[in-house]
Every structure is written in C-alpha cells, then in structure tokens.
C-alpha cells in the first residue's frame, strides 16, 4: 500500500452535471419554438452488448429532451444497403447526428461507413475530415471518449500543461485522438502500443496515464507514478465482472485520481455523444436558425 490518498473519480456525477446543463439548453430551444436535436443510431446485427449500448445512448437522449431514432438492420445487411441508409440520414434535415455502432459485421468495411457519414453529422468523429480537423486543432466534433477523459481531468483540476502524459493504445476512436487533445493542451505525450519496449518504465514517467487497450488489469501497481492521474478507458467482462485496463485495487494509495470501470469514463462517453449531437444541431442551418439569439 502506498501513502497517497486516492480519489476514485465519480464519472456519473460529472456526467449528470453536464447532462443537466444540456437539458436546460434543449428545453430553452424547444420553449422558443425550435425542434429538439435528434440522434440517429444504427445497429447492424443483434449483438447483445451493442444492443444494450445503443439502448443506453437512446435513454440518455430522452432524459435530456433530445430525440433519437433507431435503425436496426439484420446481420446480413449488405454494405450497399447500409450506405444507402446513411445517405438518407445525411439528407434528412430532421437528423443532426449519425452514429453507426461498432463493431460491424466482417462483410462491411468500417472505413467506407465512416467516410459515408456527412462530417456535419459525424458525432463519433470517425470521418477522415473530422479526424483531420482534430489534427489541425479546429474540430467542433471530437471523439466522445477522448472528450470525456479531458473533461474528467479538468474537473479533477489536474494540471495538463507541461505534464508528462502517456497513452496506451493507438485506436482511431480513443488512443490517437486523446493523445492529440493532450498535446493540444500542452502535455508532453507518449503514445504507446503493443510493440512499445519496456512499457512499464514508460508508464512510470506519466503524470497522466490513459489506458485504452482492452487488456484487463494490464497496468500494474509498479507501472504507476505516485500521484498520477490514471484514466482507465478499458472495460472488459471477466468472470461476469467488468474489469478495467488498470489493476484498480493495486492502484489505491499510488494514483492520485483513478477512474473506475463502472461509473468512470463510460457515462462521460455518452455525455459527450449528447454534446456532439447538440453541437452538430447548432452548426446546421436548421438548428442555427432556431437557436440564434
Ligand atoms: N462501440 C464501442 N464504442 C463505440 C463508440 O464509441 N462508437 C461507436 N460507434 N461504436 C462503439
């Protein structure tokens, strides 16, 4: 056991604060005669975990007064049919955000799907244009989990400027974008991956450690610098229990902040999806006209 008092971050509490603010903004839009923002959620196949995720996203929309539409397509849907649906949603003025739940069946190319989504409605920030804007530092829509990580760090009062930040995992949806956001906030960032040599030693230098690998409990106690802020993005089911990428119990007394695998970053990801949908709504002509003050 170390000597540091570890704060377990309550991501749900922060998520609820931010959702209350958005609910207020949407109720003002609607009271002024505007339509509510609308998120379209597309699921191909009937993977139970994906179904449960999209239900959670739609429930979160409903709770803040946002509309959502669900498009459930059979597992054998062709790529052409999915791209046709996306074209329709792009053209539909009543839809502000489009989310295609991942993973997709093997027969569908996720890059082709990402490229089909209108960048103005790209609330998952997967389109190359959206990713390019993030690189250039002028993106309005930014991947949800990375935004959630940054909001948690800010809420905890973690100083990012000048900090050494280490990100484990280089996915397009978490590792790469969060490393860019940390760098833009003036951290010195190291992006680690499966070929990184002496990963433990690199992690031990981190004032801010972001773990996004999906490998349960891979980050051990002696990988963590005493006093570090540890953002655990991974959630894997092990023996019926949700487990993060960090050995949560072992990090107690070493990390200053740690996010738990339940009520940690997860609720913040959904909150940032709502945020992106509201941003997309306001940026589109149909939303701008109604919300201009
Ligand atoms: N599947 C797991 N996480 C995500 C996510 O953030 N977005 C999408 N579209 N699918 C996911």
PDB file of N, CA and C and ligand atoms in Angstrom, residues 42 50 53 57 99-103 124 126 144-145 173-174 269, ligand 1:
ATOM      1  N   UNK A  42     -27.588   3.603 -35.553  1.00  0.00           N
ATOM      2  CA  UNK A  42     -27.715   2.474 -36.481  1.00  0.00           C
ATOM      3  C   UNK A  42     -26.978   1.276 -35.892  1.00  0.00           C
ATOM      4  N   UNK A  50     -23.908  -4.649 -27.925  1.00  0.00           N
ATOM      5  CA  UNK A  50     -24.140  -3.460 -28.753  1.00  0.00           C
ATOM      6  C   UNK A  50     -25.570  -2.956 -28.587  1.00  0.00           C
ATOM      7  N   UNK A  53     -25.728  -1.089 -25.416  1.00  0.00           N
ATOM      8  CA  UNK A  53     -25.074   0.230 -25.537  1.00  0.00           C
ATOM      9  C   UNK A  53     -25.995   1.228 -26.230  1.00  0.00           C
ATOM     10  N   UNK A  57     -27.634   4.794 -24.957  1.00  0.00           N
ATOM     11  CA  UNK A  57     -27.444   6.076 -25.644  1.00  0.00           C
ATOM     12  C   UNK A  57     -28.800   6.743 -25.902  1.00  0.00           C
ATOM     13  N   UNK A  99     -24.841   7.925 -35.649  1.00  0.00           N
ATOM     14  CA  UNK A  99     -23.887   7.022 -35.002  1.00  0.00           C
ATOM     15  C   UNK A  99     -24.128   5.608 -35.501  1.00  0.00           C
ATOM     16  N   UNK A 100     -23.125   5.014 -36.098  1.00  0.00           N
ATOM     17  CA  UNK A 100     -23.206   3.616 -36.507  1.00  0.00           C
ATOM     18  C   UNK A 100     -22.425   2.814 -35.468  1.00  0.00           C
ATOM     19  N   UNK A 101     -23.131   1.980 -34.727  1.00  0.00           N
ATOM     20  CA  UNK A 101     -22.484   1.250 -33.629  1.00  0.00           C
ATOM     21  C   UNK A 101     -21.453   0.263 -34.166  1.00  0.00           C
ATOM     22  N   UNK A 102     -20.314   0.250 -33.535  1.00  0.00           N
ATOM     23  CA  UNK A 102     -19.227  -0.681 -33.870  1.00  0.00           C
ATOM     24  C   UNK A 102     -19.183  -1.781 -32.820  1.00  0.00           C
ATOM     25  N   UNK A 103     -18.679  -2.959 -33.106  1.00  0.00           N
ATOM     26  CA  UNK A 103     -18.128  -3.391 -34.387  1.00  0.00           C
ATOM     27  C   UNK A 103     -19.213  -3.739 -35.397  1.00  0.00           C
ATOM     28  N   UNK A 124     -19.526  10.706 -33.903  1.00  0.00           N
ATOM     29  CA  UNK A 124     -18.497   9.781 -33.404  1.00  0.00           C
ATOM     30  C   UNK A 124     -17.101  10.237 -33.836  1.00  0.00           C
ATOM     31  N   UNK A 126     -15.495  10.004 -36.719  1.00  0.00           N
ATOM     32  CA  UNK A 126     -14.727   8.951 -37.389  1.00  0.00           C
ATOM     33  C   UNK A 126     -14.413   9.267 -38.856  1.00  0.00           C
ATOM     34  N   UNK A 144     -15.876  10.906 -28.644  1.00  0.00           N
ATOM     35  CA  UNK A 144     -16.580  11.072 -27.366  1.00  0.00           C
ATOM     36  C   UNK A 144     -15.735  10.660 -26.163  1.00  0.00           C
ATOM     37  N   UNK A 145     -15.097   9.507 -26.220  1.00  0.00           N
ATOM     38  CA  UNK A 145     -14.320   9.058 -25.049  1.00  0.00           C
ATOM     39  C   UNK A 145     -13.148  10.006 -24.761  1.00  0.00           C
ATOM     40  N   UNK A 173     -10.420   5.649 -32.367  1.00  0.00           N
ATOM     41  CA  UNK A 173     -11.556   6.199 -31.619  1.00  0.00           C
ATOM     42  C   UNK A 173     -11.145   6.700 -30.234  1.00  0.00           C
ATOM     43  N   UNK A 174     -10.032   6.182 -29.678  1.00  0.00           N
ATOM     44  CA  UNK A 174      -9.605   6.641 -28.345  1.00  0.00           C
ATOM     45  C   UNK A 174      -8.122   7.059 -28.330  1.00  0.00           C
ATOM     46  N   UNK A 269     -18.516   9.211 -21.823  1.00  0.00           N
ATOM     47  CA  UNK A 269     -18.538   8.978 -23.277  1.00  0.00           C
ATOM     48  C   UNK A 269     -19.935   9.278 -23.818  1.00  0.00           C
TER      49      UNK A 269
HETATM   50  N1  LIG B   1     -18.648   0.611 -29.952  1.00  0.00           N
HETATM   51  C1  LIG B   1     -17.992   0.731 -28.785  1.00  0.00           C
HETATM   52  N2  LIG B   1     -17.724   2.034 -28.529  1.00  0.00           N
HETATM   53  C2  LIG B   1     -18.222   2.736 -29.561  1.00  0.00           C
HETATM   54  C3  LIG B   1     -18.266   4.121 -29.877  1.00  0.00           C
HETATM   55  O1  LIG B   1     -17.785   4.996 -29.146  1.00  0.00           O
HETATM   56  N3  LIG B   1     -18.871   4.455 -31.044  1.00  0.00           N
HETATM   57  C4  LIG B   1     -19.390   3.518 -31.866  1.00  0.00           C
HETATM   58  N4  LIG B   1     -19.963   3.935 -32.993  1.00  0.00           N
HETATM   59  N5  LIG B   1     -19.380   2.231 -31.604  1.00  0.00           N
HETATM   60  C5  LIG B   1     -18.793   1.850 -30.459  1.00  0.00           C
END
